[in-house]
């Protein structure tokens, strides 16, 4: 009989956490038992999973005793405190927050790209940033065949990346706008930052707070995580991250330069055969990916592939994926599945 | 007494045409008399201008007799047919459509950038594409001081660029979405194209129809017009044009490379003193341009200026302007004003 695992989810009521529950069920993850952990404030509440009711337990260090795999998605400070405690008790932590991503001893993994890195884990695996995952998943097959010397990305990111409250805020602002009322903003661009701006009928060129170099943390995540996942510390990567009034589905306008000569047909060919990628590129039938149509879908969609008109080693791509699925919950579960297959769990 | 002109507007009821009316009044353009021209179907209808009512006249070749300056914004086919007729009768045509923009003998002008080109006119001046105008207006001061060797832009374009019906469609789709109804799409991405997609809660990586090389016409307009306006036929320019659910205000994520060494402070300095530009860049107070806040404003706003982390001659900029004003109506009137000042009218 196949191995079954004891699973814990920390942060199961959030936008990503609830997708983790769905993915575990949808993908028939082999669960022996499951527990839901949260702060003392939420402990004792009921939560539904696969037709059964569970009591949310307080996320104490001891709660991880006997847990095989712990999925964390409750914010960086919770992971910082409890992920090491869980790991110390023998659980493998798959952490969806940014806290451990750049730690040298923590593998940062997109299974289609750098599955081998899982072998080096010391109890904690980091799930990359949503906008990073879909980009590296699409670039890896191109890089394997033609090399990669440069990446410049501008993003069009959905509000669900900022959590359930940001989705609610977009709905409320949209209704306020329709009714001709003043639009109120309390969440975006970053809940912890000083000023908030409407996202309805707007785009906001700030995701997460600013770093000293003028880039935002979101932009630096894309830059640093891409280099780490691809094992290319010297790769020139630049990112401009922008929030748009879309519920779910991040889109990316990506310019790359490759090492070897390649044609658009060559890029089509590698993406057509790449794991987890759907090539959606037929301009004669106006076929290209859009966020509204990828909600709830597993793959990373790539279209609008064009050779640069001035540089034959330059290519433009349009990459779209559901940021809560491949960008978060799905990739986390795929990490657990890969570890199971590779006898790391 | 200052010179006063006989003005004609072709297409005054459209999204751009109605802004042309507003700009003429707001800027005290010296009008001796004004007439409003349209197809036979609209002729005879009433139109208001500066508190007075006018009858719309049929746009026949003869209607341009005695007109000093004719502002066209009624579609490419109307301009193709009537602009030469107007010019033949001594009117200076300022054409907001794309029809004549790349004609060698037609100046394509953003007054802050290439005002000198107006002198070479042969009766028709072309107003550039909205997304091109704001980009070259912001890049010209940088280029004058530091040179320019490369441009890669990804746009976030408002629906008003597609006309009044697209604004209406976004409003309707938004209400449909709020009410949990099916979203109907009939206009975007391009009315003349086969398929239409919702713009509410979505972004569409297609503006105008596709050309054979995989780029859209909008993208090729940005590429070719930028080179023409800057008189840099060899400049490598690339564009990815994307429609977003914003009413008015185009945003652009622009990557440039310059020839001379420059710092972010140097770029700040040239933009702070550039005509028609507002530098809006203070990350400590989350100050950067956003489309919702530029509606109805004349300038081109620039922020989020960062030096590339891998290439010290690379810079990232975020450029926002009201696409109906500086992107269309305002630039057209500014062309007329410059011609008047330079004794070309």
XYZ file of C-alpha atoms in Angstrom:
690
model
C 0.000 0.000 0.000
C 1.189 3.494 -0.846
C 2.561 5.601 1.947
C 0.099 7.926 3.686
C 1.105 11.070 5.470
C 0.166 13.112 8.473
C -0.469 16.657 7.170
C -0.790 20.005 8.950
C -1.925 23.269 7.387
C -1.008 26.516 9.095
C -3.224 29.328 7.796
C -5.961 27.237 6.189
C -8.567 30.010 6.108
C -6.512 32.418 3.965
C -6.707 32.840 0.189
C -3.823 30.402 -0.370
C -4.644 28.081 2.546
C -8.139 27.352 1.259
C -6.665 26.536 -2.173
C -4.212 24.164 -0.461
C -7.177 22.256 0.976
C -8.780 22.052 -2.478
C -5.556 20.884 -4.106
C -4.954 18.137 -1.544
C -8.403 16.738 -2.311
C -8.311 17.283 -6.074
C -4.910 15.656 -6.431
C -5.699 12.739 -4.094
C -2.770 13.518 -1.876
C -2.249 10.430 0.355
C -3.441 11.755 3.710
C -3.356 9.571 6.806
C -4.646 12.413 8.945
C -4.822 16.179 8.706
C -4.846 19.004 11.241
C -5.497 22.717 10.902
C -3.391 25.112 12.949
C -3.864 28.813 13.629
C -3.311 31.479 16.262
C -4.894 31.116 19.708
C -7.550 33.571 18.525
C -8.829 31.202 15.811
C -8.282 27.950 17.742
C -11.507 26.107 18.517
C -13.293 27.306 15.377
C -14.670 24.760 12.949
C -13.214 24.147 9.514
C -14.504 21.865 6.775
C -12.266 19.535 4.773
C -13.456 16.956 2.240
C -16.927 16.743 3.753
C -15.753 16.446 7.364
C -15.621 19.051 10.111
C -12.404 19.697 12.052
C -11.568 21.910 15.042
C -8.803 24.414 14.383
C -5.976 23.823 16.890
C -3.578 26.373 18.278
C -0.292 26.450 16.388
C 2.123 25.649 19.206
C 5.516 23.978 18.694
C 4.096 20.780 20.195
C 1.241 20.696 17.693
C 3.750 19.529 15.060
C 4.622 16.299 16.911
C 3.966 13.378 14.579
C 3.331 15.607 11.548
C 5.049 14.447 8.328
C 4.449 17.520 6.193
C 3.445 21.003 7.362
C 2.130 23.496 4.811
C 2.643 27.064 6.043
C 0.755 30.044 4.646
C 0.050 32.328 7.580
C 2.547 35.146 7.081
C 6.289 35.483 7.449
C 6.379 36.011 11.226
C 4.413 32.816 11.900
C 6.764 30.854 9.647
C 9.823 32.461 11.243
C 8.713 31.303 14.670
C 7.107 27.956 14.006
C 8.681 26.443 10.885
C 11.950 25.632 12.721
C 9.926 24.139 15.585
C 8.011 21.942 13.170
C 11.222 20.884 11.406
C 12.863 20.128 14.762
C 10.010 17.697 15.448
C 10.593 15.841 12.205
C 8.009 17.522 9.985
C 9.015 18.671 6.510
C 7.876 22.273 6.232
C 6.738 23.633 2.867
C 6.583 27.342 3.495
C 4.632 29.671 1.229
C 5.908 32.886 2.853
C 8.976 34.812 1.792
C 10.724 34.374 5.156
C 13.148 31.521 4.347
C 13.321 31.818 0.559
C 16.752 33.365 0.347
C 18.260 31.359 3.246
C 21.176 29.486 1.802
C 20.303 26.137 3.384
C 16.629 26.329 2.327
C 15.785 24.938 -1.120
C 13.513 27.242 -3.141
C 11.738 24.946 -5.535
C 9.543 24.807 -8.605
C 9.494 21.048 -9.234
C 9.598 21.353 -13.046
C 12.680 23.560 -12.743
C 14.911 22.511 -9.849
C 13.440 19.380 -8.288
C 16.964 18.158 -7.506
C 17.348 20.899 -4.901
C 14.778 19.144 -2.691
C 17.422 16.536 -1.810
C 19.443 19.156 0.034
C 16.629 20.131 2.380
C 17.187 20.442 6.130
C 13.523 20.346 7.135
C 12.294 23.512 5.444
C 11.504 23.988 1.759
C 10.430 27.398 0.506
C 7.712 27.892 -2.076
C 8.721 30.819 -4.325
C 6.836 34.031 -4.868
C 3.789 33.619 -7.145
C 5.044 35.876 -9.924
C 8.451 34.157 -9.854
C 7.058 30.616 -10.129
C 5.122 31.131 -13.355
C 7.994 33.005 -14.968
C 10.732 30.457 -14.204
C 8.410 27.564 -15.125
C 8.033 29.094 -18.596
C 11.666 30.177 -18.990
C 13.346 26.954 -17.845
C 12.532 24.893 -20.989
C 13.761 27.765 -23.185
C 16.912 28.137 -21.108
C 17.662 24.394 -21.214
C 17.666 24.426 -24.998
C 18.938 27.903 -25.906
C 20.535 29.379 -22.786
C 19.370 32.547 -21.065
C 21.359 35.755 -20.722
C 18.816 38.352 -19.678
C 15.293 38.806 -18.249
C 13.227 42.007 -18.029
C 9.675 41.587 -16.723
C 6.719 43.893 -16.149
C 3.871 42.299 -14.218
C 0.091 42.685 -14.165
C -0.753 41.122 -10.782
C -4.150 40.187 -9.413
C -5.450 41.408 -6.056
C -5.843 37.880 -4.656
C -2.065 37.892 -4.223
C -2.748 40.312 -1.379
C -5.235 37.987 0.296
C -8.963 37.632 0.870
C -9.345 41.201 2.172
C -7.910 42.667 -1.045
C -10.389 40.666 -3.147
C -13.167 42.014 -0.937
C -11.798 45.540 -1.296
C -11.833 45.332 -5.106
C -15.462 44.142 -4.990
C -16.451 46.968 -2.647
C -14.594 49.631 -4.631
C -16.142 48.364 -7.820
C -19.624 48.666 -6.325
C -18.778 52.123 -4.945
C -17.628 53.192 -8.389
C -20.736 51.794 -10.097
C -22.911 53.695 -7.606
C -20.980 56.921 -8.183
C -19.758 56.951 -4.574
C -16.312 57.794 -3.232
C -13.916 54.898 -3.430
C -12.398 53.855 -0.104
C -8.968 52.224 0.069
C -7.559 50.471 3.144
C -5.527 47.491 1.946
C -3.536 48.005 -1.260
C -0.798 48.516 -2.222
C 0.497 47.009 1.040
C -1.546 46.710 4.224
C 1.471 47.519 6.393
C 2.416 50.628 4.420
C 1.301 54.175 5.227
C -0.829 55.103 2.221
C -3.544 53.145 0.468
C -4.842 53.710 -3.036
C -7.926 52.477 -4.909
C -7.338 49.529 -7.224
C -10.738 49.674 -8.984
C -10.274 51.529 -12.321
C -6.600 51.943 -11.458
C -3.232 50.243 -11.612
C -0.739 50.602 -8.743
C 2.987 50.345 -9.467
C 3.783 49.126 -5.971
C 3.497 45.577 -4.610
C 4.833 45.038 -1.085
C 6.864 47.887 0.472
C 9.912 49.631 -0.971
C 13.529 48.637 -0.430
C 16.326 51.206 -0.257
C 17.405 50.728 -3.868
C 14.057 51.982 -5.218
C 12.782 48.536 -6.143
C 9.928 47.064 -4.099
C 10.329 43.835 -2.133
C 8.103 42.120 -4.706
C 10.472 43.206 -7.467
C 13.507 42.089 -5.474
C 11.808 38.742 -4.788
C 11.372 38.192 -8.521
C 14.971 39.195 -9.192
C 16.663 37.211 -6.402
C 14.412 34.161 -6.426
C 14.741 33.740 -10.192
C 18.525 33.669 -9.903
C 18.404 31.210 -6.995
C 15.922 28.793 -8.591
C 17.783 28.793 -11.911
C 21.210 28.575 -10.174
C 22.289 31.622 -12.184
C 23.514 34.169 -9.623
C 24.906 36.411 -12.353
C 21.807 36.439 -14.594
C 20.683 40.023 -15.247
C 17.049 40.114 -14.107
C 14.917 43.234 -13.770
C 11.298 43.503 -12.624
C 8.596 46.152 -12.421
C 5.649 44.825 -10.405
C 2.231 46.368 -10.873
C -1.138 45.572 -9.301
C -4.151 45.554 -11.653
C -7.900 45.250 -10.931
C -8.086 41.520 -11.652
C -9.303 39.030 -9.027
C -7.004 36.100 -9.775
C -4.383 35.427 -12.422
C -1.033 37.133 -12.727
C 0.118 38.213 -16.194
C 3.678 39.022 -17.174
C 5.220 40.785 -20.145
C 8.666 39.217 -20.282
C 11.633 40.089 -22.480
C 14.452 37.563 -22.587
C 17.699 37.160 -24.436
C 19.038 33.701 -25.236
C 22.555 32.428 -25.919
C 21.995 30.258 -29.008
C 20.214 31.250 -32.191
C 16.531 30.417 -31.998
C 13.353 31.145 -33.919
C 9.828 31.704 -32.645
C 9.021 28.222 -33.962
C 11.882 26.811 -31.871
C 10.456 28.478 -28.751
C 6.982 27.169 -29.632
C 8.451 23.673 -29.917
C 10.156 23.629 -26.504
C 7.136 25.134 -24.740
C 4.711 22.764 -26.451
C 6.574 19.857 -24.858
C 7.346 21.428 -21.487
C 5.829 20.059 -18.251
C 3.133 22.239 -16.713
C 3.136 24.673 -19.637
C 0.357 25.343 -22.152
C 1.428 27.122 -25.320
C -1.512 29.378 -26.227
C -0.310 31.387 -29.165
C -2.273 31.694 -32.380
C -2.701 35.278 -33.499
C -4.852 34.290 -36.496
C -7.562 33.275 -34.022
C -6.648 35.921 -31.396
C -5.568 33.140 -29.066
C -3.397 34.245 -26.147
C -3.624 33.816 -22.374
C -5.698 36.186 -20.230
C -6.102 36.133 -16.442
C -9.921 35.957 -16.477
C -9.702 32.622 -18.311
C -6.969 30.929 -16.257
C -8.704 31.192 -12.873
C -8.877 27.697 -11.391
C -6.490 26.237 -13.971
C -3.274 24.433 -13.068
C -0.890 25.204 -15.968
C 1.240 28.194 -16.811
C 0.040 29.658 -20.113
C 2.400 31.301 -22.593
C 1.542 33.322 -25.688
C 2.337 36.439 -27.743
C 5.800 35.008 -28.437
C 7.722 37.338 -30.746
C 11.299 37.702 -31.816
C 12.615 41.166 -31.047
C 12.814 43.312 -34.179
C 16.263 44.683 -33.319
C 17.928 41.707 -31.631
C 17.459 38.232 -33.068
C 18.413 36.673 -29.736
C 15.711 38.686 -27.976
C 12.192 37.308 -27.451
C 9.009 38.697 -25.937
C 6.610 36.409 -24.078
C 3.286 36.868 -22.292
C 2.996 34.494 -19.321
C -0.236 34.002 -17.334
C -1.126 31.656 -14.458
C -3.503 31.426 -11.521
C -1.399 33.008 -8.801
C -3.191 31.084 -6.036
C -2.637 27.727 -7.776
C 0.656 27.292 -9.656
C 1.754 30.519 -7.998
C 1.137 29.178 -4.490
C -1.048 26.253 -3.342
C -0.522 23.937 -6.316
C 3.251 24.394 -6.350
C 3.367 23.662 -2.599
C 1.481 20.398 -3.059
C 3.616 19.527 -6.105
C 6.699 19.948 -3.913
C 5.223 17.479 -1.416
C 4.349 15.045 -4.239
C 7.857 15.267 -5.697
C 9.398 14.605 -2.276
C 7.141 11.609 -1.802
C 8.113 10.188 -5.205
C 11.792 10.831 -4.523
C 11.574 9.150 -1.083
C 12.282 12.403 0.730
C 9.076 12.172 2.774
C -4.574 92.279 -32.110
C -3.532 88.640 -32.048
C -4.393 86.487 -35.016
C -7.672 84.580 -34.809
C -8.362 81.424 -36.733
C -11.172 79.649 -38.468
C -11.319 76.159 -36.925
C -13.071 72.977 -38.014
C -13.414 69.784 -35.951
C -14.138 66.525 -37.721
C -15.442 63.941 -35.255
C -16.349 66.275 -32.402
C -18.708 63.848 -30.656
C -16.092 61.122 -30.114
C -14.009 60.564 -26.973
C -11.101 62.596 -28.372
C -13.242 65.136 -30.269
C -15.104 66.206 -27.154
C -11.770 66.697 -25.360
C -10.590 68.830 -28.297
C -13.554 71.138 -27.714
C -12.691 71.376 -24.014
C -9.021 72.074 -24.710
C -9.767 74.845 -27.231
C -11.835 76.627 -24.578
C -9.561 75.897 -21.624
C -6.448 77.068 -23.474
C -8.131 80.167 -24.951
C -7.267 79.142 -28.458
C -7.825 82.241 -30.653
C -10.965 81.218 -32.553
C -12.507 83.506 -35.154
C -15.155 80.955 -35.976
C -15.616 77.215 -35.543
C -17.514 74.536 -37.417
C -18.271 70.932 -36.608
C -18.158 68.409 -39.411
C -19.389 64.815 -39.527
C -20.880 62.213 -41.848
C -24.176 62.906 -43.640
C -25.850 60.741 -40.996
C -24.904 63.133 -38.156
C -25.247 66.374 -40.142
C -28.028 68.636 -38.871
C -27.684 67.526 -35.262
C -26.996 70.124 -32.586
C -23.693 70.397 -30.766
C -22.748 72.692 -27.890
C -19.500 74.626 -27.757
C -18.583 77.212 -25.143
C -22.196 77.907 -24.245
C -23.425 78.242 -27.828
C -25.287 75.745 -29.988
C -24.027 74.816 -33.449
C -25.439 72.656 -36.236
C -23.177 69.795 -37.300
C -22.416 70.141 -41.011
C -21.694 67.395 -43.482
C -17.971 66.863 -43.971
C -17.687 67.443 -47.701
C -14.494 68.668 -49.414
C -16.128 72.071 -49.873
C -16.831 72.398 -46.159
C -13.125 73.146 -45.641
C -13.170 76.315 -47.764
C -11.933 79.190 -45.619
C -10.852 76.924 -42.734
C -7.406 77.722 -41.257
C -6.978 74.648 -39.097
C -8.898 71.387 -39.274
C -8.695 68.947 -36.363
C -9.477 65.408 -37.496
C -10.486 62.611 -35.135
C -13.113 60.583 -36.960
C -11.192 57.459 -37.954
C -8.508 56.666 -40.507
C -10.787 56.298 -43.520
C -12.352 59.744 -43.006
C -8.893 61.304 -42.722
C -7.659 59.404 -45.779
C -10.462 60.829 -47.865
C -10.915 64.342 -46.497
C -7.590 65.512 -45.039
C -6.033 65.985 -48.505
C -9.187 67.830 -49.606
C -8.933 70.149 -46.623
C -5.214 70.724 -47.217
C -5.875 71.409 -50.906
C -8.223 74.192 -49.817
C -5.568 75.811 -47.642
C -6.468 74.378 -44.252
C -3.718 72.955 -42.062
C -4.893 69.518 -41.008
C -3.922 68.153 -37.601
C -4.883 64.525 -37.855
C -5.333 62.359 -34.795
C -5.716 59.093 -36.724
C -2.893 56.755 -37.663
C -3.497 57.122 -41.405
C -0.762 59.610 -42.338
C 1.629 59.138 -39.425
C 4.275 57.183 -41.275
C 3.938 59.094 -44.577
C 7.357 60.524 -45.269
C 6.118 64.025 -46.122
C 3.849 64.261 -43.058
C 5.441 65.586 -39.852
C 4.594 63.489 -36.791
C 4.928 65.883 -33.900
C 5.082 66.159 -30.146
C 5.897 69.871 -29.762
C 8.255 69.373 -26.770
C 10.202 66.818 -28.805
C 10.347 67.720 -32.497
C 8.626 71.059 -32.975
C 11.071 71.894 -35.766
C 9.462 69.234 -37.971
C 6.323 71.381 -38.235
C 8.170 73.671 -40.632
C 8.322 70.921 -43.236
C 4.586 70.394 -43.367
C 2.694 70.191 -46.656
C -0.766 70.786 -45.225
C -1.101 67.716 -43.016
C 0.450 67.172 -39.578
C -0.056 63.870 -37.813
C -0.690 63.601 -34.097
C 1.103 60.480 -32.806
C -0.440 57.496 -31.098
C -1.415 58.208 -27.473
C 0.973 55.685 -25.929
C 3.819 56.970 -28.109
C 3.329 60.640 -27.192
C 3.686 60.236 -23.448
C 6.705 57.955 -23.816
C 8.702 60.192 -26.182
C 7.780 63.298 -24.170
C 9.398 61.682 -21.115
C 12.360 60.145 -22.962
C 13.384 63.191 -25.011
C 14.911 65.184 -22.105
C 16.847 62.105 -20.991
C 18.012 61.430 -24.524
C 19.135 65.050 -25.063
C 21.416 64.856 -22.051
C 22.541 61.216 -21.951
C 21.726 59.697 -25.337
C 19.388 56.767 -25.882
C 20.353 53.349 -27.219
C 17.406 51.127 -26.404
C 13.716 51.177 -25.408
C 11.565 48.272 -24.203
C 8.042 49.170 -23.102
C 5.074 47.266 -21.687
C 1.868 49.278 -21.559
C -1.187 49.367 -19.292
C -3.703 51.154 -21.544
C -7.109 52.555 -20.596
C -10.299 51.646 -22.428
C -11.031 55.247 -23.447
C -8.320 54.796 -26.063
C -10.866 52.607 -27.827
C -13.560 55.283 -27.738
C -16.788 56.098 -25.960
C -18.312 52.673 -26.631
C -15.414 50.914 -24.880
C -15.849 53.102 -21.786
C -19.529 52.208 -21.807
C -18.670 48.528 -22.198
C -16.371 48.572 -19.161
C -19.159 50.200 -17.117
C -21.687 47.612 -18.258
C -19.351 44.675 -17.691
C -18.484 45.984 -14.267
C -22.175 46.172 -13.331
C -22.746 42.696 -14.802
C -19.892 41.361 -12.708
C -21.134 43.057 -9.540
C -24.568 41.547 -10.119
C -23.101 38.076 -10.674
C -24.303 38.039 -14.290
C -22.514 36.835 -17.415
C -20.145 39.417 -18.839
C -20.855 40.391 -22.439
C -18.085 41.600 -24.733
C -18.629 43.295 -28.105
C -15.938 45.952 -28.500
C -12.498 45.065 -27.138
C -9.813 44.207 -27.985
C -10.593 45.665 -31.449
C -14.085 46.323 -32.759
C -13.123 45.254 -36.273
C -11.556 41.972 -35.147
C -13.340 38.617 -34.980
C -13.327 37.839 -31.265
C -14.165 40.049 -28.302
C -13.135 39.492 -24.704
C -14.266 41.016 -21.390
C -12.055 43.778 -20.039
C -13.679 43.983 -16.568
C -11.526 41.948 -14.132
C -9.206 41.111 -17.017
C -6.255 42.377 -18.995
C -6.078 41.831 -22.776
C -2.664 41.604 -24.462
C -4.027 42.856 -27.767
C -4.643 46.465 -28.830
C -5.642 46.977 -32.455
C -5.337 43.988 -34.814
C -2.280 41.819 -35.435
C 0.355 42.374 -38.102
C 2.139 39.497 -39.824
C 5.227 39.686 -37.611
C 3.272 38.797 -34.465
C 3.241 42.342 -33.103
C -0.067 44.228 -33.059
C -0.560 47.464 -35.003
C -0.530 49.331 -31.682
C 2.867 47.854 -30.875
C 4.192 48.670 -34.346
C 2.839 52.230 -33.997
C 4.824 52.679 -30.786
C 7.940 51.215 -32.387
C 7.823 53.083 -35.700
C 6.444 56.386 -34.452
C 9.035 56.598 -31.661
C 11.840 56.218 -34.199
C 10.285 58.789 -36.528
C 9.597 61.431 -33.859
C 13.066 61.045 -32.342
C 14.721 60.928 -35.801
C 16.423 57.700 -34.752
C 15.515 55.126 -37.419
C 17.993 52.616 -35.996
C 16.928 52.885 -32.339
C 15.998 49.441 -30.991
C 12.440 49.842 -29.702
C 10.173 47.022 -28.546
C 6.603 47.237 -27.276
C 4.030 44.962 -25.690
C 0.652 46.724 -25.558
C -1.943 45.586 -23.051
C -5.452 46.852 -22.297
C -6.397 47.138 -18.609
C -9.749 47.937 -16.920
C -9.002 51.620 -16.390
C -11.253 54.349 -17.829
C -8.628 56.952 -18.743
C -4.887 57.169 -18.245
C -2.271 55.063 -19.973
C 0.604 53.704 -17.866
C 3.899 52.427 -19.217
C 6.693 50.364 -17.718
C 9.669 51.499 -19.759
C 13.226 50.174 -19.774
C 15.818 52.331 -21.499
C 19.548 52.254 -22.010
C 21.499 55.494 -22.326
C 24.832 56.294 -23.955
C 26.541 58.385 -21.262
C 26.945 57.489 -17.608
C 24.022 58.771 -15.550
C 22.596 58.348 -12.071
C 18.981 58.286 -10.931
C 19.574 61.782 -9.541
C 20.728 62.912 -12.999
C 17.525 61.568 -14.540
C 15.490 63.264 -11.785
C 17.240 66.528 -12.587
C 16.510 66.518 -16.326
C 12.898 65.458 -15.851
C 12.294 68.034 -13.125
C 13.168 70.761 -15.623
C 11.542 69.254 -18.700
C 8.553 70.936 -20.393
C 5.234 69.166 -19.917
C 6.723 66.628 -17.484
C 5.965 66.188 -13.792
C 8.508 64.171 -11.843
C 6.462 62.251 -9.268
C 8.943 59.992 -7.570
C 9.301 59.786 -3.812
C 9.191 56.249 -2.528
C 9.443 57.356 1.107
C 5.941 58.800 0.758
C 4.752 56.181 -1.782
C 4.529 58.885 -4.387
C 4.352 57.666 -7.983
C 1.928 58.264 -10.863
C -1.286 56.270 -11.224
C -3.896 56.527 -13.992
C -6.851 57.174 -11.657
C -5.163 60.371 -10.472
C -4.041 61.792 -13.825
C -7.490 61.889 -15.433
C -8.100 65.424 -16.662
C -4.475 66.484 -16.106
C -2.271 67.912 -18.838
C 1.270 66.748 -17.946
C 3.082 63.502 -18.457
C 3.958 62.050 -15.037
C 7.113 60.024 -14.439
C 8.067 57.996 -11.385
C 9.536 54.726 -10.103
C 12.861 55.675 -11.703
C 15.494 53.041 -10.943
C 18.914 52.202 -12.244
C 19.071 48.641 -13.510
C 20.851 46.352 -11.046
C 22.886 44.612 -13.750
C 23.523 47.431 -16.231
C 24.445 50.875 -14.949
C 23.375 52.431 -18.245
C 19.930 50.850 -17.922
C 17.025 52.660 -16.271
C 13.433 51.736 -15.491
C 10.697 54.385 -15.606
C 6.943 54.412 -14.993
C 5.211 56.925 -17.270
C 1.530 57.888 -16.925
C -0.625 60.444 -18.755
C -4.246 61.078 -19.660
C -4.439 59.356 -23.038
C -7.273 61.597 -24.217
C -5.376 64.797 -23.310
C -1.599 64.757 -23.836
C -2.135 61.469 -25.677
C -4.568 63.031 -28.148
C -6.615 66.254 -27.845
C -4.119 68.359 -25.908
C -1.182 67.431 -28.129
C -3.258 68.297 -31.210
C -4.063 71.759 -29.842
C -0.440 72.228 -28.750
C 0.609 71.516 -32.332
C -1.757 74.265 -33.515
C -0.436 76.653 -30.855
C 3.188 75.944 -31.799
C 2.400 76.556 -35.463
C 0.714 79.828 -34.604
C 3.711 80.961 -32.538
C 6.111 79.911 -35.286
C 4.054 81.757 -37.949
C 3.123 78.535 -39.689
C -0.584 79.228 -39.386
